[in-house]
PDB file of C-alpha atoms and ligand atoms in Angstrom:
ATOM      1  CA  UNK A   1      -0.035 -18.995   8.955  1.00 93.00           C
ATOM      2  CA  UNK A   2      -1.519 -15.444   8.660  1.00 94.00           C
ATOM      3  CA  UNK A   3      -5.035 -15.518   7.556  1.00 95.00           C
ATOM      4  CA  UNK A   4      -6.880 -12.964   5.787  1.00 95.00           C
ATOM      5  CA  UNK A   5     -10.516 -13.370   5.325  1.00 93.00           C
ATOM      6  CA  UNK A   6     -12.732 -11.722   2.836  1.00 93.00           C
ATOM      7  CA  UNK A   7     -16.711 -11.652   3.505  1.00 91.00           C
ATOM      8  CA  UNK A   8     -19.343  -9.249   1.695  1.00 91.00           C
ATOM      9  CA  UNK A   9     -22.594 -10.221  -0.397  1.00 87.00           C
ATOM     10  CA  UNK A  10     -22.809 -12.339  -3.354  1.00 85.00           C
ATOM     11  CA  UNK A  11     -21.377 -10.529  -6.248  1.00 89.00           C
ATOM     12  CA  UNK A  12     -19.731  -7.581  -3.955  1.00 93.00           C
ATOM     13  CA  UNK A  13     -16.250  -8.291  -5.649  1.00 93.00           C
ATOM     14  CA  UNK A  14     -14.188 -10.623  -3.521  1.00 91.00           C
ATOM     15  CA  UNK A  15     -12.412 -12.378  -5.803  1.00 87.00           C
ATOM     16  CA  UNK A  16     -11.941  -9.206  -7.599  1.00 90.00           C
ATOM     17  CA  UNK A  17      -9.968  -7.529  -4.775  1.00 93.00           C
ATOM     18  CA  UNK A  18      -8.012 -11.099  -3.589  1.00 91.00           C
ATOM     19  CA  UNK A  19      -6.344 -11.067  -7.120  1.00 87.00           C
ATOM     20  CA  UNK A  20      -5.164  -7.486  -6.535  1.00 92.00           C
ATOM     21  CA  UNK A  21      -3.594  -8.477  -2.837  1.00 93.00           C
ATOM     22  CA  UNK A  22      -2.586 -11.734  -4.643  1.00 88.00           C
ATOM     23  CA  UNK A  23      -0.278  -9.719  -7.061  1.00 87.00           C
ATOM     24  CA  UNK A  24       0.475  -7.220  -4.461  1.00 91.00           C
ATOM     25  CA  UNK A  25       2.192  -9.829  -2.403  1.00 89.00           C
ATOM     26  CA  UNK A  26       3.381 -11.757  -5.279  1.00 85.00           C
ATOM     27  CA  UNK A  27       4.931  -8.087  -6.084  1.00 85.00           C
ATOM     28  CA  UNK A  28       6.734  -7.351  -3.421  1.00 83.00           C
ATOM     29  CA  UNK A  29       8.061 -11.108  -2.426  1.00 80.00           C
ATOM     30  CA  UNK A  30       8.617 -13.236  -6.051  1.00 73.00           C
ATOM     31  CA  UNK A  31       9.060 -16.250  -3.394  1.00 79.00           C
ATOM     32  CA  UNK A  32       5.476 -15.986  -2.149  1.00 81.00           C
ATOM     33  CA  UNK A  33       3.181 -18.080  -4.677  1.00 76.00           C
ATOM     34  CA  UNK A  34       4.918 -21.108  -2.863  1.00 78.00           C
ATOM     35  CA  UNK A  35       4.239 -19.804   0.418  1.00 87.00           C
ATOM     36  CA  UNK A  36       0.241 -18.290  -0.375  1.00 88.00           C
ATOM     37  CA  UNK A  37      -2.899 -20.409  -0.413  1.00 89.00           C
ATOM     38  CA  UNK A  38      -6.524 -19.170  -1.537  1.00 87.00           C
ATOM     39  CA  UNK A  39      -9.116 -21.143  -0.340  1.00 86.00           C
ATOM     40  CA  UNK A  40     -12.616 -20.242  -2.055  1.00 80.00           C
ATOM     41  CA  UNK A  41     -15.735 -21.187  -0.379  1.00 74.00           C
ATOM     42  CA  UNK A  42     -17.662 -22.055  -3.070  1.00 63.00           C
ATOM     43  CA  UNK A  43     -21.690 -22.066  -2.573  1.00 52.00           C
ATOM     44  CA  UNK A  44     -22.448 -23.601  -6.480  1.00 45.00           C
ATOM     45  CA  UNK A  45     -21.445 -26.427  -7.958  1.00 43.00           C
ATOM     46  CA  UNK A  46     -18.868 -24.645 -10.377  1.00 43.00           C
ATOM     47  CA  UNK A  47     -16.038 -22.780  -8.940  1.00 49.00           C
ATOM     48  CA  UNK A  48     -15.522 -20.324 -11.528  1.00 54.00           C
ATOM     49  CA  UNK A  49     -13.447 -18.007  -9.298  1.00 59.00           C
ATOM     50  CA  UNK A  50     -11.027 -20.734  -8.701  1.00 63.00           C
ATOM     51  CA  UNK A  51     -10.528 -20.894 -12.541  1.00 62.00           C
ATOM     52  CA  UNK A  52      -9.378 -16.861 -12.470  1.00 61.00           C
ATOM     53  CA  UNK A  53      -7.308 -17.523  -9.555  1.00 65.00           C
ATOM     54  CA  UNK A  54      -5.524 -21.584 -10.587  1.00 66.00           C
ATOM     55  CA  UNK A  55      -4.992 -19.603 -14.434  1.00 65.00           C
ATOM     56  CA  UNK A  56      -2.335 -16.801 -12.768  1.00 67.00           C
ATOM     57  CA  UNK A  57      -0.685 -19.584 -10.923  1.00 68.00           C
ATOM     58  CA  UNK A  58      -1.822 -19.465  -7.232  1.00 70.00           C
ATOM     59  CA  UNK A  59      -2.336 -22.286  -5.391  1.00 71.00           C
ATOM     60  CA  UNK A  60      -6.233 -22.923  -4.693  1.00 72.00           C
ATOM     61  CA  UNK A  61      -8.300 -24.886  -2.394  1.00 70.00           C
ATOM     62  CA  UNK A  62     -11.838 -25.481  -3.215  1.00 66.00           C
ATOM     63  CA  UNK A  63     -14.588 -25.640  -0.853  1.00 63.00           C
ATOM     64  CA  UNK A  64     -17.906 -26.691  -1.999  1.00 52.00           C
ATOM     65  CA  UNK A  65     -21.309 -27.053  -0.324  1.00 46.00           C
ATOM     66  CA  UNK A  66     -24.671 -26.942  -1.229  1.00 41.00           C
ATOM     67  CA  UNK A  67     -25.566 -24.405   1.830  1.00 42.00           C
ATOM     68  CA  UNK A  68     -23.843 -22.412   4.472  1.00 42.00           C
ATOM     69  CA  UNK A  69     -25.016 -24.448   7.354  1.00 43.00           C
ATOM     70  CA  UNK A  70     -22.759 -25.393  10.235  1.00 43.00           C
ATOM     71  CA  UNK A  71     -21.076 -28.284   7.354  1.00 49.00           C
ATOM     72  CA  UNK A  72     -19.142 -25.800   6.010  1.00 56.00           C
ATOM     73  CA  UNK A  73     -17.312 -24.102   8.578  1.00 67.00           C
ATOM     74  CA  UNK A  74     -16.345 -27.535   9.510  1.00 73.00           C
ATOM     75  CA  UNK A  75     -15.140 -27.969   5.712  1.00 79.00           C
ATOM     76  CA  UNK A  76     -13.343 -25.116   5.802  1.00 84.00           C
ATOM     77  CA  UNK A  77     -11.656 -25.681   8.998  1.00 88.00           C
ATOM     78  CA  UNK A  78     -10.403 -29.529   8.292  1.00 87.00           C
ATOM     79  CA  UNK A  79      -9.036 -27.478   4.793  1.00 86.00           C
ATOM     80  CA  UNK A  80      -7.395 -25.165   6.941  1.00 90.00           C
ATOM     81  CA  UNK A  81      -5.705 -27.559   9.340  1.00 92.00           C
ATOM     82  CA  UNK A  82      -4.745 -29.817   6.491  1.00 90.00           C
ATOM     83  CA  UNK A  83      -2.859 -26.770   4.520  1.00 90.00           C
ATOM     84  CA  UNK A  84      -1.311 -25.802   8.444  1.00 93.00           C
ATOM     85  CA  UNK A  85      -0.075 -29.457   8.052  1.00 93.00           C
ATOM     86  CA  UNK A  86       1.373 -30.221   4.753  1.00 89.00           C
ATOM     87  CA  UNK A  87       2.187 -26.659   3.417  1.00 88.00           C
ATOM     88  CA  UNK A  88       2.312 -24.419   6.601  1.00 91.00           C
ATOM     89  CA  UNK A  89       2.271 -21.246   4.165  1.00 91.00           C
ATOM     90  CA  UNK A  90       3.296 -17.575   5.152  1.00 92.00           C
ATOM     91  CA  UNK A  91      -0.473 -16.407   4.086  1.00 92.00           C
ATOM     92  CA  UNK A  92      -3.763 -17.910   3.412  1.00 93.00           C
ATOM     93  CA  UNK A  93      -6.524 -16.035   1.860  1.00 92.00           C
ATOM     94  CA  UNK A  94      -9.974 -17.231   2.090  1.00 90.00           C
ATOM     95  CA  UNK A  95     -13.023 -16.073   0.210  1.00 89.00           C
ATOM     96  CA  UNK A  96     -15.976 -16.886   2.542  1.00 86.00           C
ATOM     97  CA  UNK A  97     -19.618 -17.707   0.135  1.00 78.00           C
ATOM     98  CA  UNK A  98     -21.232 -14.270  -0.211  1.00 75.00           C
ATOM     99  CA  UNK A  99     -24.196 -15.653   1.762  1.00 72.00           C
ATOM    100  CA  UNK A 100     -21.724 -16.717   5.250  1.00 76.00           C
ATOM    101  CA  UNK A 101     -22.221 -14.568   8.633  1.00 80.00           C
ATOM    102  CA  UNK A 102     -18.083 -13.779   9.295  1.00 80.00           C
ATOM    103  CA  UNK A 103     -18.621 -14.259  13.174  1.00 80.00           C
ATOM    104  CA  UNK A 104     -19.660 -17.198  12.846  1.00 82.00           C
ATOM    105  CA  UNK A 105     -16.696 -18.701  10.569  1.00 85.00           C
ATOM    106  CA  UNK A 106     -14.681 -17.009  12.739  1.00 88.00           C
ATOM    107  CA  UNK A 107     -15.474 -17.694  16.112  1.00 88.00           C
ATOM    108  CA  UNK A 108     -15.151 -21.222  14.927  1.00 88.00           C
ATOM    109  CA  UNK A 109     -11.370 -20.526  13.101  1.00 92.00           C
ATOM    110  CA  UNK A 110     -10.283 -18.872  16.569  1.00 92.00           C
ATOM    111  CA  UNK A 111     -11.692 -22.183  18.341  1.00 92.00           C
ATOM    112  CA  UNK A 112     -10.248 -24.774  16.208  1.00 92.00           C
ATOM    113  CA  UNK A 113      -8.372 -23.457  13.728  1.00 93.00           C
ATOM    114  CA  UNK A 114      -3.895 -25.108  14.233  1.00 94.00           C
ATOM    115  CA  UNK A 115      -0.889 -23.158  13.537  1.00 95.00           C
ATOM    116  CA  UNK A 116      -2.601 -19.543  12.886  1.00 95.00           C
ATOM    117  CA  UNK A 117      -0.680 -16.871  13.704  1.00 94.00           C
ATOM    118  CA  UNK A 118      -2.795 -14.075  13.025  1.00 94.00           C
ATOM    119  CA  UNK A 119      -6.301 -13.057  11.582  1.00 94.00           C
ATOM    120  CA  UNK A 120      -7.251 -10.365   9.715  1.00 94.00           C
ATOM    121  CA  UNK A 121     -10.820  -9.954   7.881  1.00 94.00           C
ATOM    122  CA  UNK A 122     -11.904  -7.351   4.795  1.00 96.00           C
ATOM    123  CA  UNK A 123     -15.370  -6.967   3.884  1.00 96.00           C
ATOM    124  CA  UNK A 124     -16.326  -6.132   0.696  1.00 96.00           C
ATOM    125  CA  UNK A 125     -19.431  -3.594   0.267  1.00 97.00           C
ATOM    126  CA  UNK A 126     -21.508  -3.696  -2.826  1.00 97.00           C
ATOM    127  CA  UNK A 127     -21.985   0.398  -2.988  1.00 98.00           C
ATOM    128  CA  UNK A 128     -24.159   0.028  -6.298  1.00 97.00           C
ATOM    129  CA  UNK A 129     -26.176  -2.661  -4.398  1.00 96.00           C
ATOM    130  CA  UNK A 130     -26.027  -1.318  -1.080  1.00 95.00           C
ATOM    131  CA  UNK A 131     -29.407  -0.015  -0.489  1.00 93.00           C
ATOM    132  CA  UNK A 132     -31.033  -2.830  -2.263  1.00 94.00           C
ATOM    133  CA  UNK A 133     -28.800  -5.391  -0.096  1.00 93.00           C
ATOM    134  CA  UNK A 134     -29.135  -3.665   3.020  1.00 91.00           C
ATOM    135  CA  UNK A 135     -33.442  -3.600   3.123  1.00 94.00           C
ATOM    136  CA  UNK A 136     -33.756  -6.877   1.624  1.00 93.00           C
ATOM    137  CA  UNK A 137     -30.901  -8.775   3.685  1.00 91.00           C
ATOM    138  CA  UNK A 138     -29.948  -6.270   6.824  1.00 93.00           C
ATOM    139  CA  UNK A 139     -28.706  -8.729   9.462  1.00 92.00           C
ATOM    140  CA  UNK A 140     -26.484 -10.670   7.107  1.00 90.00           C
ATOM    141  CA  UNK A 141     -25.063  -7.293   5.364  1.00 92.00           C
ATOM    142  CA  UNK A 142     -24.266  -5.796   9.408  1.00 93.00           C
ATOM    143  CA  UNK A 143     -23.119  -8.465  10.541  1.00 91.00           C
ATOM    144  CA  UNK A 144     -20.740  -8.922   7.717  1.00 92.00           C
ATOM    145  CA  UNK A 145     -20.055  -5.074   8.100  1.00 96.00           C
ATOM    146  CA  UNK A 146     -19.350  -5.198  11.935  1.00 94.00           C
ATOM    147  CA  UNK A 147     -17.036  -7.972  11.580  1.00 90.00           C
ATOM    148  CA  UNK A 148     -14.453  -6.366   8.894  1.00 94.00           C
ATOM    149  CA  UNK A 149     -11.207  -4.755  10.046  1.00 95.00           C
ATOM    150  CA  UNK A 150     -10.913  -3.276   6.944  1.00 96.00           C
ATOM    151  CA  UNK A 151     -13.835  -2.250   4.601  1.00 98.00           C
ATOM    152  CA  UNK A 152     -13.484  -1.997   1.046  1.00 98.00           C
ATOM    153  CA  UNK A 153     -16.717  -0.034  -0.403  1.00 98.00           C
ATOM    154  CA  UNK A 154     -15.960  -1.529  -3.951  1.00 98.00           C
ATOM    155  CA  UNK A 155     -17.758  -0.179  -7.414  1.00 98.00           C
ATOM    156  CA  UNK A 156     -17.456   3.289  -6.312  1.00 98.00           C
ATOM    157  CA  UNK A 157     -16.968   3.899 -10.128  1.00 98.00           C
ATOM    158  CA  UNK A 158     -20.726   2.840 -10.417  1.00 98.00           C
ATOM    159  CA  UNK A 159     -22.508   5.346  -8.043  1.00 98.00           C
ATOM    160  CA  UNK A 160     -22.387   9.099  -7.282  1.00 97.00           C
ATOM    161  CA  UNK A 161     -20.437  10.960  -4.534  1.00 97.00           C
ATOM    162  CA  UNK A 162     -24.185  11.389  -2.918  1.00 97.00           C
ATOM    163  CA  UNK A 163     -25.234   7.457  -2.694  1.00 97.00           C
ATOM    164  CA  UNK A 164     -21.170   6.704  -2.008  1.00 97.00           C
ATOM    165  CA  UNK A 165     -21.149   9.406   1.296  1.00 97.00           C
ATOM    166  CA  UNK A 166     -24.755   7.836   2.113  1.00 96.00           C
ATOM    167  CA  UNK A 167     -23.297   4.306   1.924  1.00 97.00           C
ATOM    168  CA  UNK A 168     -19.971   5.209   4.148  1.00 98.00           C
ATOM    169  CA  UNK A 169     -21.905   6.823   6.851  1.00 97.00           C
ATOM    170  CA  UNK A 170     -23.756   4.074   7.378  1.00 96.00           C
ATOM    171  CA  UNK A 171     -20.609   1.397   7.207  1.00 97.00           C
ATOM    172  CA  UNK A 172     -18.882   3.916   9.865  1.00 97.00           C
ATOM    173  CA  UNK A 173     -22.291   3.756  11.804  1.00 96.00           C
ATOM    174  CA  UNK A 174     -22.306  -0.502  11.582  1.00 96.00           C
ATOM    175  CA  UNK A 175     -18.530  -0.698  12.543  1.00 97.00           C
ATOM    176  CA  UNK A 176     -16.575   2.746  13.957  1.00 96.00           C
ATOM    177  CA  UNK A 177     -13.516   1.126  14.518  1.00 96.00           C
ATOM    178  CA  UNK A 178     -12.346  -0.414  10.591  1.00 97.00           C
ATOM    179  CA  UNK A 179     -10.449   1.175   8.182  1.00 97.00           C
ATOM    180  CA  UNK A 180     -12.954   2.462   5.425  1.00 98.00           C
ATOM    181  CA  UNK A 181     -11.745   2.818   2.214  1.00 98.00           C
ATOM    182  CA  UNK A 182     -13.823   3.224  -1.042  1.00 98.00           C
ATOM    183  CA  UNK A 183     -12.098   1.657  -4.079  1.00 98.00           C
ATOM    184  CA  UNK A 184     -12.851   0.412  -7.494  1.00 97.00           C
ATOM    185  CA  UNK A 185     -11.654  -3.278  -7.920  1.00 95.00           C
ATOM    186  CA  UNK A 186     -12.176  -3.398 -11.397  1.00 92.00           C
ATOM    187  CA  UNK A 187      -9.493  -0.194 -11.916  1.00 94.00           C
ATOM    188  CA  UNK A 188      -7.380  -0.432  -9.144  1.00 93.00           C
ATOM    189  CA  UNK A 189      -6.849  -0.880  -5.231  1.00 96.00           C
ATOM    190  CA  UNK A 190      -4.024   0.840  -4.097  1.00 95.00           C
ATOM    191  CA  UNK A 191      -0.705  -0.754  -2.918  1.00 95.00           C
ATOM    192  CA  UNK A 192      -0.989   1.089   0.368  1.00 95.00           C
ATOM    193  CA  UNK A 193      -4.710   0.002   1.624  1.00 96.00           C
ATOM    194  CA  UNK A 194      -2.711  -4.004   1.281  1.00 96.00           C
ATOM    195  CA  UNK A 195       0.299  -2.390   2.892  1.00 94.00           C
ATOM    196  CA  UNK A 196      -2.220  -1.769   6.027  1.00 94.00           C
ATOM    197  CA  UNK A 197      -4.309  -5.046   5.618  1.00 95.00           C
ATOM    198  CA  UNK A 198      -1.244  -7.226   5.012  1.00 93.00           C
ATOM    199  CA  UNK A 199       1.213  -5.261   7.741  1.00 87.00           C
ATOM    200  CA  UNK A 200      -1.256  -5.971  10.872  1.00 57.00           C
ATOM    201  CA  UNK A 201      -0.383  -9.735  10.049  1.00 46.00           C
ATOM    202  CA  UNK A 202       3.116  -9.477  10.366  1.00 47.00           C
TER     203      UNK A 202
HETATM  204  N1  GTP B 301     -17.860  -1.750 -12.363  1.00 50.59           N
HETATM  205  C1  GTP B 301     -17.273  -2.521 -11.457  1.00 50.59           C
HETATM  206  N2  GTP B 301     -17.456  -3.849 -11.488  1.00 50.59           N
HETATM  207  C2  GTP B 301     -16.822  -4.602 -10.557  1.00 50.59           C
HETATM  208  C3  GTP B 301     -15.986  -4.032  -9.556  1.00 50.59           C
HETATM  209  N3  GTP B 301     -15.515  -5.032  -8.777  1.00 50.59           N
HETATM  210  C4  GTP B 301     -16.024  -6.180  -9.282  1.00 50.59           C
HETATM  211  N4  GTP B 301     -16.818  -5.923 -10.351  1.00 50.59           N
HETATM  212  C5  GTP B 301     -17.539  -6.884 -11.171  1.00 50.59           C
HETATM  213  O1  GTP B 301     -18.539  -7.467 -10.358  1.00 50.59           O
HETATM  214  C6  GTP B 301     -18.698  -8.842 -10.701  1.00 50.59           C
HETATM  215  C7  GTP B 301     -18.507  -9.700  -9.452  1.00 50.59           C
HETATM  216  O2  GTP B 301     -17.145  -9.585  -9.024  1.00 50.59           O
HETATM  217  P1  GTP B 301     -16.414 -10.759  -8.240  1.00 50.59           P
HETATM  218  O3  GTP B 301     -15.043 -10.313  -7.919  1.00 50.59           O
HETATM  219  O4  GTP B 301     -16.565 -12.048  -8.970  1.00 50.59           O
HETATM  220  O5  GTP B 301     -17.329 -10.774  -6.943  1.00 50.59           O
HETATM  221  P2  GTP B 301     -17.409 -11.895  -5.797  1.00 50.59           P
HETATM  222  O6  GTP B 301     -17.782 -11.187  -4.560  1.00 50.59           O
HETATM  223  O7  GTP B 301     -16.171 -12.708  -5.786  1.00 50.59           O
HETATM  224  O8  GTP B 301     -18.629 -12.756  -6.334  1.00 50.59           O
HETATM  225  P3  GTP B 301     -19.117 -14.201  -5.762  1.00 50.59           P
HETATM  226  O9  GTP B 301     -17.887 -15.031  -5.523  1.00 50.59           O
HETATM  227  O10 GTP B 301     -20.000 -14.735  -6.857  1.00 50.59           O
HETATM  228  O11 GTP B 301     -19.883 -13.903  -4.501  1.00 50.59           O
HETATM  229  C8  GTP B 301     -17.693  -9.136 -11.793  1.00 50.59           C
HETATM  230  O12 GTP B 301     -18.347  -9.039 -13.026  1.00 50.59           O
HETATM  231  C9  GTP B 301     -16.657  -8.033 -11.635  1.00 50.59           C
HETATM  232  O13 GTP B 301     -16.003  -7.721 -12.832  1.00 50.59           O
HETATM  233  C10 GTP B 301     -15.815  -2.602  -9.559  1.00 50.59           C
HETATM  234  O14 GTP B 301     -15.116  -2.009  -8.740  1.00 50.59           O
HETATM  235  N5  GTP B 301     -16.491  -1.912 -10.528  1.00 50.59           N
HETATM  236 MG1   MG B 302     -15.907 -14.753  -5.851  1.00 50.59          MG
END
């Protein structure tokens, strides 16, 4: 299994940008709704997201849990093991709760996680709620930064070319080595940024 793992704030546009790599592998393998799993790691009661996902036909696990203690990870890795187990599928995708520290789901993945050949993890930025997210919430919205191999600064059609350079220098100052790359989830990600996110797994 080749996991991909999407973290960023509440509301950043996670499940936005997984339906866009959804289609994009769907796209270029017709074969691969069998062969993809989404888990969502649902903080709420009501997985909505899982809704968007289940109604274009992919194949969704739902997590739920009242907070993002220590429970959870454990949730999520018994789900993982039992999809390694019964489906063994080419790709999971897993939308972490907008409030989960990344290193710490996947330090615990790496540790216990069966049958996973590779990991890859994409953080999603909030740029219209950047500076709001970053002074209220800073160690949370670094360390969810600093763990991405690929950052997707997402609504860039909602802020200006001043607060979106402001918002990238500081991502490339959190974490120098990921691929930055500012998109709009709501118009389009590009084919080639899940070319590089999906190739790496391969
Ligand atoms: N204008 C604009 N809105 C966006 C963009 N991406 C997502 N949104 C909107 O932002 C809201 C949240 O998007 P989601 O994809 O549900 O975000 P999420 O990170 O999955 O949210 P949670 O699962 O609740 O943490 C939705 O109303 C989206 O339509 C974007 O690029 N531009
Ligand atoms: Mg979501």
């Amino acid at each position: 299994m080749n996991l991909i793992i999407f973290g960023g704030f509440l509301g950043s546009g996670k499940t936005s940008v997984i339906l866009s790599l959804a289609h994009f592998l769907v796209e270029s393998d017709d074969s691969i709704k069998s062969n993809l799993v989404i888990i969502e790691n649902e903080v709420g009661e009501i997985g909505i997201d899982d809704k968007v996902l289940k109604s274009d036909g992919y194949s969704v696990r739902e997590l739920f849990a009242g907070c993002i203690c220590c429970q959870l990870t454990s949730d999520l890795i018994t789900t993982l093991n039992d999809i390694n187990e019964k489906i063994n599928p080419k790709w999971v995708i897993i939308e972490t709760t907008g409030l989960a520290y990344p290193s710490k789901i996947l330090g615990n993945i790496n540790k216990y996680g069966r049958g996973i050949e590779s990991i890859r993890t994409v953080t999603v930025v909030d740029a219209e709620r950047w500076e709001e997210l970053s002074t209220i919430t800073p160690v949370l919205v670094e360390n969810q930064v600093s763990q991405g191999d690929t950052i997707l600064i997402n609504k860039v059609d909602l802020v200006t070319d001043t607060e979106l350079n402001q918002v990238e220098n500081r991502v490339k100052e959190l974490n120098s080595k990921a691929n930055i790359h500012k998109v709009s989830a709501n118009i389009e990600v590009k084919d080639c940024i899940w070319e590089e996110v999906t190739k790496i797994c391969e």
